[in-house]
Amino acid sequence: MLDDPGLLREAALVGPRWIEANGAGIPVTNPSTGAILGHVPDLGPAEVTEAIRAAEVAQKAWAARTAKERSQILRRWFDLMMTRQDDLARILTAEQGKPFPEAKGEIAYGASFIEWFAEEARRAYGEIVPGHAPDKRILVTKQPIGVVAAITPWNFPNAMITRKAGPAFAAGCAMVLKPASETPFSAIALAVLAERAGLPAGLFSVLTGRSTVIGAVLTASPVVRKLTFTGSTEVGAALYAQCAPTIKKLGLELGGNAPFIVFDDADLDEAVEGALVAKFRNNGQTCVCANRIYVQSGIHDAFARRLAARVARLKTGDGFDVGVTFGPLIDAKAVAKVQEHIEDAKAKGAQVLTGGAAHELGGHFWQPTVLTGLTADMAITRAETFGPVAPIYRFETEAEVIAAANETEFGLASYVYSRDLARTLRVAEALEAGMVGVNTGLISTAEAPFGGIKASGLGREGSRHGLDDFMELKYICLGGIQ
Ligand SMILES: NC(=O)C1=CN([C@@H]2O[C@H](COP(=O)(O)OP(=O)(O)OC[C@H]3O[C@@H](n4cnc5c(N)ncnc54)[C@H](OP(=O)(O)O)[C@@H]3O)[C@@H](O)[C@H]2O)C=CC1
Ligand SMILES: O=C(O)[C@H](O)CS(=O)(=O)O
């Protein structure tokens, strides 16, 4: 099914060498059909150590190259990703389930981070600061952190890797990556293309196997100077603690519980379209998804009716079928969590406007659902659903909805719809979140700093700030200048 079959490798990359699964190891299944797509090796501590050592050697030579050379290789990697966009999307849909057009969109989004940091690579400027004494001069330079470990999730199996690999390689770092067990083939295909682009051997490893085994070696190694993780807050906190003894720099992109706020004066059609994107992109399996939809009383009923009608017209099915908007959820555990949130809400008084039950296709498919009559005491209010459920809450005043929106341990994304400029700025400034979408439900782009506060994480990915997260400032004090 691929134009370039060499992109689908049942193997892991350990430093310069590929280790084949040879039909054994960890099976990778298609969440839509349950079919086994292939296997990847179940690597142990020895291979992780080998990858770290290879990274340490390769990183020094890589950092010694000019920024322009690093930029040119990253640019070639971007070009190869876009040339093979369809194949990368086919692999992604097969192992993650999202509809093929949406998978193609992720490849373009993921590639945009390599393109962006190919450009940023040549902008790691330092400073010369006026000295504090006549005979002193102050130089401030930037140097790569060194060997970086990355651990990434299954929901964006391409973009969550390139959002880290782009700045890491641009800065002059090496990367040892452990992708999610559900979606390793997207990561392996990226490594195949990186080799073709000229990324030096040993600079980029892709390790497959048990996450606790690989994570234990990565977090304990003093050679690994940074851990960059995207995934749940629970795992992020555990990794944070595991990194403490070696004082690593950390990048944590964790869970979310985004409020989506619609005021009476909002454009109704725009707010409904924005809610559709913010809630249902990737079947709701996105950390920036609208997890709570607050609608002011005056527009509440019209908004709820419109959103439910819009959702009910969309198609659920296999990601390769034409016209499908909603693919499967990633696994049975995800389906159970969606069902649990809906049943708890209904038991506490919520009403189902559309959906609300498993899809007739069975398996990991769920009917896209819109609920009204939600209240603060429900499980869906406190926890991230990570599925196609739109819970609508009614509110009266601005003060009330800001308090409700901020009543969460998370602080990643948030959204506000209003045509009152003063109000949108007041609310955007008051929301406890790293990112705010104003009259839009789609905010993620390589040009902007992506990240959260509170239990949603540390650091930013993308933008001109993203490169600094992979660099160290070095202060050089020149004395004796008479
Ligand atoms: N802030 C953001 O940008 C994003 C946040 N997320 C959050 O992630 C969650 C869903 O993704 P999900 O993949 O289930 O998250 P998990 O945290 O379960 O897994 C993420 C990654 O961590 C690995 N992992 C799990 N446990 C350990 C461990 N003890 N040591 C080392 N590695 C470990 C997993 O490996 P394995 O697959 O082998 O278990 C996977 O590669 C949601 O909460 C979502 O909000 C997801 C994407 C983006
Ligand atoms: O939720 C995630 O995994 C991503 O951060 C989603 S996004 O970058 O496409 O918004």
Coordinates of C-alpha atoms and ligand atoms in Angstrom, one line a residue:
M1 CA 0.0 0.0 0.0
L2 CA 3.1 2.3 0.1
D3 CA 4.7 4.0 -2.9
D4 CA 8.0 3.6 -0.9
P5 CA 7.8 0.3 1.0
G6 CA 11.2 1.0 2.6
L7 CA 9.4 3.5 4.9
L8 CA 7.7 0.7 6.8
R9 CA 10.4 -1.1 8.8
E10 CA 9.8 -3.7 11.5
A11 CA 12.9 -2.6 13.3
A12 CA 14.4 -0.2 15.8
L13 CA 17.4 2.2 15.2
V14 CA 20.0 1.8 17.9
G15 CA 22.7 4.4 17.2
P16 CA 24.0 3.6 13.7
R17 CA 22.5 0.1 13.5
W18 CA 19.0 -1.2 12.7
I19 CA 17.8 -4.1 14.8
E20 CA 15.1 -6.1 13.0
A21 CA 12.1 -7.6 14.8
N22 CA 12.1 -10.7 12.6
G23 CA 8.5 -11.4 13.3
A24 CA 9.0 -11.4 17.1
G25 CA 8.8 -8.6 19.7
I26 CA 5.9 -6.2 20.2
P27 CA 2.9 -6.4 17.8
V28 CA 1.5 -3.2 16.4
T29 CA -2.3 -3.3 15.7
N30 CA -4.7 -1.3 13.6
P31 CA -7.2 0.3 16.1
S32 CA -9.9 0.2 13.4
T33 CA -9.7 -3.4 12.4
G34 CA -7.6 -5.1 15.2
A35 CA -5.3 -6.5 12.5
I36 CA -1.6 -6.8 13.3
L37 CA 0.4 -4.4 11.1
G38 CA 3.8 -5.8 12.1
H39 CA 6.2 -6.1 15.0
V40 CA 8.9 -4.0 16.6
P41 CA 11.8 -5.3 18.7
D42 CA 11.5 -5.5 22.5
L43 CA 14.8 -3.8 23.4
G44 CA 16.5 -4.0 26.7
P45 CA 18.8 -1.8 28.8
A46 CA 21.9 -2.8 26.9
E47 CA 20.5 -1.4 23.6
V48 CA 19.4 1.8 25.4
T49 CA 22.9 2.3 26.8
E50 CA 24.3 1.6 23.3
A51 CA 22.1 4.3 21.8
I52 CA 23.1 6.9 24.5
R53 CA 26.8 6.2 23.9
A54 CA 26.3 6.6 20.1
A55 CA 24.4 9.8 20.6
E56 CA 27.2 11.2 22.9
V57 CA 29.8 10.6 20.2
A58 CA 27.7 11.8 17.2
Q59 CA 26.5 14.9 19.0
K60 CA 30.0 16.4 19.4
A61 CA 30.7 16.2 15.7
W62 CA 27.2 17.5 14.9
A63 CA 27.6 20.5 17.2
A64 CA 31.0 21.3 15.5
R65 CA 29.3 21.6 12.1
T66 CA 28.2 25.1 11.0
A67 CA 24.6 26.1 11.7
K68 CA 24.2 26.4 7.9
E69 CA 25.1 22.7 7.5
R70 CA 22.7 21.6 10.1
S71 CA 20.0 23.8 8.5
Q72 CA 20.6 22.3 5.1
I73 CA 20.2 18.7 6.3
L74 CA 17.0 19.6 8.2
R75 CA 15.7 21.3 5.1
R76 CA 16.3 18.1 3.1
W77 CA 14.5 16.1 5.8
F78 CA 11.5 18.4 5.5
D79 CA 11.6 18.1 1.7
L80 CA 11.7 14.3 1.9
M81 CA 8.8 14.3 4.4
M82 CA 6.6 16.3 2.1
T83 CA 7.6 14.2 -0.9
R84 CA 6.5 11.1 1.0
Q85 CA 3.5 12.8 2.7
D86 CA 1.0 10.2 1.4
D87 CA 3.0 7.2 2.6
L88 CA 3.7 8.7 6.0
A89 CA 0.0 9.4 6.3
R90 CA -0.9 5.9 5.3
I91 CA 1.4 4.5 8.0
L92 CA -0.1 7.0 10.5
T93 CA -3.7 6.1 9.7
A94 CA -3.0 2.4 9.8
E95 CA -1.5 2.5 13.3
Q96 CA -3.3 5.4 14.9
G97 CA -6.7 5.4 13.2
K98 CA -7.3 9.1 12.2
P99 CA -8.9 9.6 8.8
F100 CA -6.3 9.7 6.0
P101 CA -6.9 13.4 5.1
E102 CA -6.4 14.3 8.8
A103 CA -3.3 12.2 8.8
K104 CA -1.9 14.0 5.7
G105 CA -2.6 17.3 7.6
E106 CA -0.6 16.0 10.6
I107 CA 2.3 15.1 8.3
A108 CA 2.3 18.7 6.9
Y109 CA 2.0 20.1 10.4
G110 CA 4.8 17.8 11.7
A111 CA 7.1 18.7 8.7
S112 CA 6.5 22.4 9.4
F113 CA 8.5 22.1 12.6
I114 CA 11.5 20.7 10.7
E115 CA 11.1 23.5 8.1
W116 CA 10.8 26.1 10.9
F117 CA 13.8 24.9 12.8
A118 CA 15.9 24.5 9.7
E119 CA 15.5 28.3 9.5
E120 CA 15.9 29.0 13.3
A121 CA 19.1 26.9 13.3
R122 CA 20.9 29.9 11.9
R123 CA 19.5 32.4 14.4
A124 CA 21.0 31.1 17.7
Y125 CA 22.4 34.6 18.4
G126 CA 24.5 35.4 21.4
E127 CA 25.2 38.8 23.0
I128 CA 28.0 41.2 23.9
V129 CA 27.0 43.1 27.0
P130 CA 28.7 46.4 28.1
G131 CA 31.2 45.4 30.8
H132 CA 30.8 46.1 34.6
A133 CA 34.5 47.3 34.8
P134 CA 36.8 49.2 32.4
D135 CA 38.9 46.1 31.8
K136 CA 36.0 43.7 31.4
R137 CA 33.9 42.5 28.5
I138 CA 30.9 40.2 28.7
L139 CA 30.2 37.6 26.1
V140 CA 27.0 35.5 26.2
T141 CA 27.0 32.5 23.9
K142 CA 24.5 29.7 23.3
Q143 CA 25.6 26.0 23.2
P144 CA 23.6 22.8 22.6
I145 CA 22.5 21.0 25.7
G146 CA 24.0 17.7 24.4
V147 CA 22.2 14.3 24.4
V148 CA 18.4 14.6 24.6
A149 CA 16.0 11.8 25.5
A150 CA 12.5 12.1 24.0
I151 CA 9.3 10.1 24.9
T152 CA 6.2 10.7 22.8
P153 CA 2.5 9.8 22.7
W154 CA 0.3 7.9 20.2
N155 CA -2.2 10.7 19.4
F156 CA 0.1 12.6 17.0
P157 CA 2.7 10.0 16.2
N158 CA 4.5 12.2 13.7
A159 CA 4.2 15.8 14.9
M160 CA 5.0 15.2 18.5
I161 CA 8.3 13.8 17.4
T162 CA 9.3 16.5 14.9
R163 CA 8.2 19.2 17.4
K164 CA 11.1 18.0 19.5
A165 CA 13.6 16.6 16.9
G166 CA 13.5 19.9 14.9
P167 CA 14.8 22.2 17.6
A168 CA 17.0 19.5 19.1
F169 CA 18.9 18.9 15.9
A170 CA 18.9 22.6 14.9
A171 CA 20.5 23.4 18.3
G172 CA 23.2 20.8 17.7
C173 CA 21.9 18.1 20.1
A174 CA 21.5 14.4 19.6
M175 CA 18.2 12.6 20.3
V176 CA 17.3 9.1 21.7
L177 CA 13.6 8.7 21.1
K178 CA 11.1 6.3 22.6
P179 CA 7.8 6.6 20.6
A180 CA 4.5 5.3 21.9
S181 CA 4.1 1.5 21.6
E182 CA 0.9 1.9 19.8
T183 CA 2.4 4.0 17.0
P184 CA 6.1 3.2 16.4
F185 CA 6.1 2.9 12.6
S186 CA 5.5 6.6 12.1
A187 CA 8.7 7.3 14.2
I188 CA 10.7 4.6 12.3
A189 CA 9.6 6.1 9.0
L190 CA 10.9 9.5 10.1
A191 CA 14.3 7.9 11.0
V192 CA 14.5 6.3 7.6
L193 CA 14.0 9.7 5.9
A194 CA 16.4 11.4 8.4
E195 CA 19.1 9.0 7.3
R196 CA 18.4 9.7 3.6
A197 CA 18.5 13.5 4.4
G198 CA 22.1 13.1 5.7
L199 CA 21.5 13.1 9.5
P200 CA 24.8 11.6 10.8
A201 CA 24.7 8.0 12.0
G202 CA 24.2 7.7 15.8
L203 CA 22.6 11.2 16.2
F204 CA 19.0 9.9 16.2
S205 CA 18.0 6.6 17.7
V206 CA 14.4 5.2 17.8
L207 CA 14.0 2.7 20.5
T208 CA 11.0 0.3 20.9
G209 CA 10.1 -1.9 23.8
R210 CA 8.7 -1.6 27.3
S211 CA 8.4 2.0 28.3
T212 CA 9.4 1.5 32.0
V213 CA 12.6 -0.4 31.0
I214 CA 13.7 2.1 28.4
G215 CA 12.6 5.1 30.5
A216 CA 14.5 3.9 33.5
V217 CA 17.8 3.9 31.6
L218 CA 17.2 7.2 29.9
T219 CA 16.2 9.0 33.1
A220 CA 19.1 7.6 35.1
S221 CA 21.9 8.3 32.6
P222 CA 24.1 11.3 33.5
V223 CA 24.9 11.6 29.7
V224 CA 21.3 12.5 29.0
R225 CA 21.1 16.2 29.8
K226 CA 17.5 16.8 28.9
L227 CA 14.3 14.8 28.8
T228 CA 11.5 16.1 26.6
F229 CA 8.2 14.3 27.2
T230 CA 4.7 14.6 25.8
G231 CA 1.9 12.6 27.4
S232 CA -0.1 12.3 30.5
T233 CA 0.5 14.4 33.6
E234 CA 0.7 11.2 35.7
V235 CA 3.6 9.8 33.6
G236 CA 5.2 13.2 33.3
A237 CA 5.3 13.6 37.0
A238 CA 6.9 10.2 37.5
L239 CA 9.6 11.0 34.8
Y240 CA 10.2 14.4 36.5
A241 CA 11.1 12.6 39.7
Q242 CA 13.2 10.0 37.9
C243 CA 15.3 12.8 36.3
A244 CA 15.9 14.6 39.6
P245 CA 19.1 12.7 40.7
T246 CA 20.9 13.7 37.5
I247 CA 19.5 17.3 37.4
K248 CA 18.3 17.1 33.8
K249 CA 16.6 20.0 32.0
L250 CA 12.9 19.0 31.3
G251 CA 10.4 19.7 28.7
L252 CA 6.9 18.5 29.7
E253 CA 3.8 18.7 27.4
L254 CA 1.2 17.1 29.6
G255 CA -2.6 16.8 30.0
G256 CA -5.2 19.4 29.5
N257 CA -8.8 20.3 30.4
A258 CA -9.5 23.2 28.0
P259 CA -12.4 25.5 28.7
F260 CA -14.2 26.7 25.5
I261 CA -16.3 29.9 26.4
V262 CA -19.0 31.3 24.2
F263 CA -20.5 34.7 25.1
D264 CA -24.0 35.9 24.0
D265 CA -22.4 38.4 21.5
A266 CA -20.3 35.7 19.7
D267 CA -20.9 34.9 16.1
L268 CA -23.0 31.7 16.5
D269 CA -21.9 29.9 13.3
E270 CA -18.2 30.7 14.0
A271 CA -18.6 29.5 17.6
V272 CA -20.2 26.2 16.4
E273 CA -17.5 25.6 13.8
G274 CA -14.8 26.5 16.3
A275 CA -16.2 24.1 18.9
L276 CA -16.3 21.3 16.2
V277 CA -12.6 21.7 15.5
A278 CA -11.5 22.3 19.1
K279 CA -13.5 19.4 20.5
F280 CA -13.5 16.7 17.8
R281 CA -10.1 17.1 16.0
N282 CA -8.4 13.6 16.1
N283 CA -11.7 12.3 17.5
G284 CA -11.2 14.4 20.7
Q285 CA -7.8 12.7 21.4
T286 CA -5.8 15.9 21.6
C287 CA -4.4 17.6 24.7
V288 CA -5.7 21.0 23.5
C289 CA -9.3 19.7 22.9
A290 CA -12.2 21.7 24.3
N291 CA -12.9 19.5 27.3
R292 CA -15.6 21.9 28.8
I293 CA -17.9 24.1 26.6
Y294 CA -19.3 27.0 28.6
V295 CA -22.2 28.9 26.8
Q296 CA -23.8 32.1 28.1
S297 CA -27.6 31.7 28.6
G298 CA -28.7 34.0 25.8
I299 CA -27.1 31.9 23.1
H300 CA -27.0 28.5 24.9
D301 CA -30.0 26.7 23.4
A302 CA -29.3 27.8 19.8
F303 CA -25.6 26.9 20.1
A304 CA -26.4 23.4 21.6
R305 CA -29.0 22.6 18.9
R306 CA -26.6 23.8 16.1
L307 CA -23.6 21.9 17.4
A308 CA -25.6 18.6 17.9
A309 CA -27.1 18.9 14.4
R310 CA -23.7 19.6 12.9
V311 CA -22.1 16.6 14.7
A312 CA -24.9 14.2 13.9
R313 CA -24.3 14.7 10.1
L314 CA -20.7 13.6 10.3
K315 CA -19.5 10.1 9.5
T316 CA -17.7 7.6 11.7
G317 CA -15.7 4.8 10.2
D318 CA -12.3 3.4 9.1
G319 CA -9.8 6.1 8.5
F320 CA -9.2 4.9 4.9
D321 CA -12.9 5.2 4.0
V322 CA -13.8 8.3 2.0
G323 CA -15.9 10.9 3.8
V324 CA -15.1 9.7 7.3
T325 CA -14.6 12.4 10.0
F326 CA -14.3 10.3 13.1
G327 CA -12.0 7.2 13.2
P328 CA -11.7 4.7 16.0
L329 CA -10.5 5.6 19.5
I330 CA -7.0 4.2 20.1
D331 CA -7.9 1.2 22.4
A332 CA -10.6 -0.4 24.6
K333 CA -9.3 1.6 27.6
A334 CA -10.1 4.9 25.8
V335 CA -13.6 3.7 25.0
A336 CA -14.2 2.7 28.6
K337 CA -13.1 6.2 29.8
V338 CA -15.5 7.9 27.3
Q339 CA -18.4 5.7 28.4
E340 CA -17.6 6.3 32.1
H341 CA -17.7 10.0 31.7
I342 CA -21.0 9.9 29.8
E343 CA -22.7 7.6 32.2
D344 CA -21.5 9.6 35.2
A345 CA -22.8 12.8 33.6
K346 CA -26.2 11.3 32.8
A347 CA -26.5 9.9 36.3
K348 CA -26.0 13.4 37.6
G349 CA -28.6 15.0 35.3
A350 CA -27.0 15.6 31.9
Q351 CA -29.0 15.2 28.8
V352 CA -27.8 13.6 25.5
L353 CA -28.5 15.7 22.4
T354 CA -26.8 13.3 20.0
G355 CA -24.7 10.2 20.3
G356 CA -24.1 8.9 23.8
A357 CA -23.4 5.2 23.1
A358 CA -20.9 2.9 21.4
H359 CA -21.1 3.1 17.6
E360 CA -22.8 0.3 15.7
L361 CA -19.4 -0.5 14.1
G362 CA -18.4 -1.8 17.5
G363 CA -14.8 -2.3 18.5
H364 CA -13.1 1.1 19.3
F365 CA -15.8 3.2 17.5
W366 CA -17.9 5.6 19.5
Q367 CA -20.8 7.8 18.4
P368 CA -19.7 11.5 18.5
T369 CA -21.7 12.9 21.5
V370 CA -23.1 16.2 22.6
L371 CA -24.4 16.6 26.2
T372 CA -26.1 19.5 27.9
G373 CA -27.0 20.2 31.6
L374 CA -23.5 19.6 32.8
T375 CA -22.4 20.6 36.3
A376 CA -19.1 21.0 38.2
D377 CA -19.5 17.8 40.2
M378 CA -19.3 15.5 37.2
A379 CA -16.2 13.4 36.3
I380 CA -16.1 14.9 32.8
T381 CA -15.6 18.4 34.4
R382 CA -12.5 17.4 36.4
A383 CA -10.7 15.0 34.1
E384 CA -9.7 15.0 30.4
T385 CA -12.0 12.8 28.4
F386 CA -9.7 12.3 25.4
G387 CA -12.7 11.3 23.2
P388 CA -15.5 12.6 21.1
V389 CA -17.8 14.0 23.8
A390 CA -18.8 17.7 23.9
P391 CA -20.2 18.7 27.3
I392 CA -22.1 22.0 27.4
Y393 CA -22.4 24.1 30.5
R394 CA -24.7 27.1 30.9
F395 CA -23.4 30.3 32.5
E396 CA -24.7 33.8 33.3
T397 CA -21.8 36.2 33.9
E398 CA -18.2 36.8 32.9
A399 CA -16.9 36.5 36.5
E400 CA -18.7 33.2 37.0
V401 CA -17.3 31.6 33.8
I402 CA -13.7 32.7 34.5
A403 CA -13.9 31.2 38.0
A404 CA -15.3 27.9 36.6
A405 CA -12.8 27.8 33.7
N406 CA -9.9 28.2 36.1
E407 CA -11.2 25.6 38.6
T408 CA -8.8 22.9 37.3
E409 CA -5.3 21.7 38.0
F410 CA -4.5 22.0 34.3
G411 CA -3.6 25.0 32.2
L412 CA -2.8 24.2 28.6
A413 CA -5.2 25.6 26.0
S414 CA -8.4 27.7 26.4
Y415 CA -10.8 29.3 24.0
V416 CA -13.1 32.4 24.1
Y417 CA -15.7 33.5 21.5
S418 CA -17.0 37.1 21.7
R419 CA -17.1 40.1 19.4
D420 CA -16.3 42.5 22.3
L421 CA -12.6 43.3 22.1
A422 CA -12.3 44.5 25.7
R423 CA -14.1 41.4 26.9
T424 CA -11.9 39.0 24.9
L425 CA -8.7 40.6 26.2
R426 CA -10.0 40.7 29.8
V427 CA -10.9 37.0 29.6
A428 CA -7.7 36.0 27.8
E429 CA -5.7 37.7 30.5
A430 CA -7.7 36.1 33.3
L431 CA -7.6 32.5 32.0
E432 CA -4.9 30.3 33.7
A433 CA -3.6 28.7 30.5
G434 CA -0.5 28.7 28.4
M435 CA -2.5 29.3 25.2
V436 CA -5.7 31.2 24.4
G437 CA -7.7 30.9 21.1
V438 CA -9.8 34.0 20.6
N439 CA -12.6 33.4 18.0
T440 CA -10.7 30.3 16.7
G441 CA -10.7 26.7 17.7
L442 CA -7.4 25.8 16.1
I443 CA -4.3 27.5 17.5
S444 CA -1.4 25.0 17.0
T445 CA 1.3 26.1 14.6
A446 CA 5.1 26.0 14.5
E447 CA 5.4 29.8 14.6
A448 CA 3.8 30.0 18.1
P449 CA 5.0 28.8 21.6
F450 CA 3.1 25.7 22.5
G451 CA 2.9 24.7 26.1
G452 CA 1.1 24.9 29.4
I453 CA 1.2 25.9 33.1
K454 CA 0.2 24.2 36.3
A455 CA -0.2 20.4 35.8
S456 CA 0.0 20.9 32.0
G457 CA 3.7 21.1 32.0
L458 CA 7.0 23.0 31.6
G459 CA 8.6 24.7 28.6
R460 CA 7.5 25.7 25.2
E461 CA 7.7 23.9 21.8
G462 CA 7.8 25.7 18.4
S463 CA 8.3 29.5 17.9
R464 CA 11.6 31.3 18.3
H465 CA 11.5 30.2 22.0
G466 CA 11.6 26.5 21.1
L467 CA 15.3 26.5 20.2
D468 CA 16.3 28.0 23.5
D469 CA 14.8 24.9 25.3
F470 CA 17.6 22.8 23.7
M471 CA 20.4 25.3 24.4
E472 CA 22.5 26.5 27.4
L473 CA 23.7 30.1 27.9
K474 CA 27.4 30.4 28.5
Y475 CA 28.7 33.6 30.0
I476 CA 32.4 34.4 29.1
C477 CA 34.0 37.2 31.1
L478 CA 36.9 38.7 29.3
G479 CA 39.3 40.4 31.8
G480 CA 42.6 42.2 31.6
I481 CA 41.5 44.4 28.7
Q482 CA 43.5 47.6 29.4
Ligands
LIG1 N1 0.6 18.4 26.2 C1 0.6 17.8 25.0 O1 1.1 18.3 24.0 C2 0.0 16.4 24.9 C3 -0.5 15.7 26.0 N2 -0.9 14.4 25.9 C4 -1.5 13.7 27.1 O2 -1.1 12.3 27.0 C5 -2.3 11.5 27.4 C6 -2.6 10.5 26.4 O3 -1.5 10.0 25.7 P1 -0.8 8.7 26.2 O4 0.1 8.2 25.2 O5 -1.8 7.7 26.7 O6 0.0 9.2 27.5 P2 1.0 8.3 28.4 O7 1.5 9.3 29.3 O8 0.5 7.0 28.9 O9 2.2 7.8 27.3 C7 3.0 8.8 26.7 C8 4.3 8.1 26.4 O10 5.0 7.8 27.7 C9 5.4 6.5 27.7 N3 5.3 6.0 29.1 C10 4.2 5.6 29.8 N4 4.6 5.3 31.0 C11 5.9 5.4 31.1 C12 6.9 5.2 32.1 N5 6.6 4.8 33.3 N6 8.2 5.5 31.8 C13 8.6 5.9 30.6 N7 7.7 6.1 29.6 C14 6.4 5.9 29.8 C15 4.4 5.8 26.8 O11 5.0 4.6 26.3 P3 4.0 3.3 25.9 O12 3.3 3.7 24.8 O13 5.0 2.2 25.7 O14 3.1 3.1 27.1 C16 4.3 6.8 25.6 O15 5.4 6.7 24.8 C17 -3.4 12.5 27.7 O16 -3.4 12.8 29.1 C18 -3.0 13.7 26.9 O17 -3.6 14.9 27.4 C19 -0.9 13.7 24.7 C20 -0.4 14.4 23.6 C21 0.0 15.8 23.6
LIG2 O1 -2.5 17.1 21.6 C1 -1.4 16.9 21.1 O2 -0.8 15.9 21.1 C2 -0.9 18.0 20.3 O3 -0.2 18.9 21.1 C3 -2.0 18.5 19.5 S1 -1.6 19.8 18.4 O4 -0.2 20.2 18.6 O5 -1.9 19.4 17.1 O6 -2.5 20.9 18.9

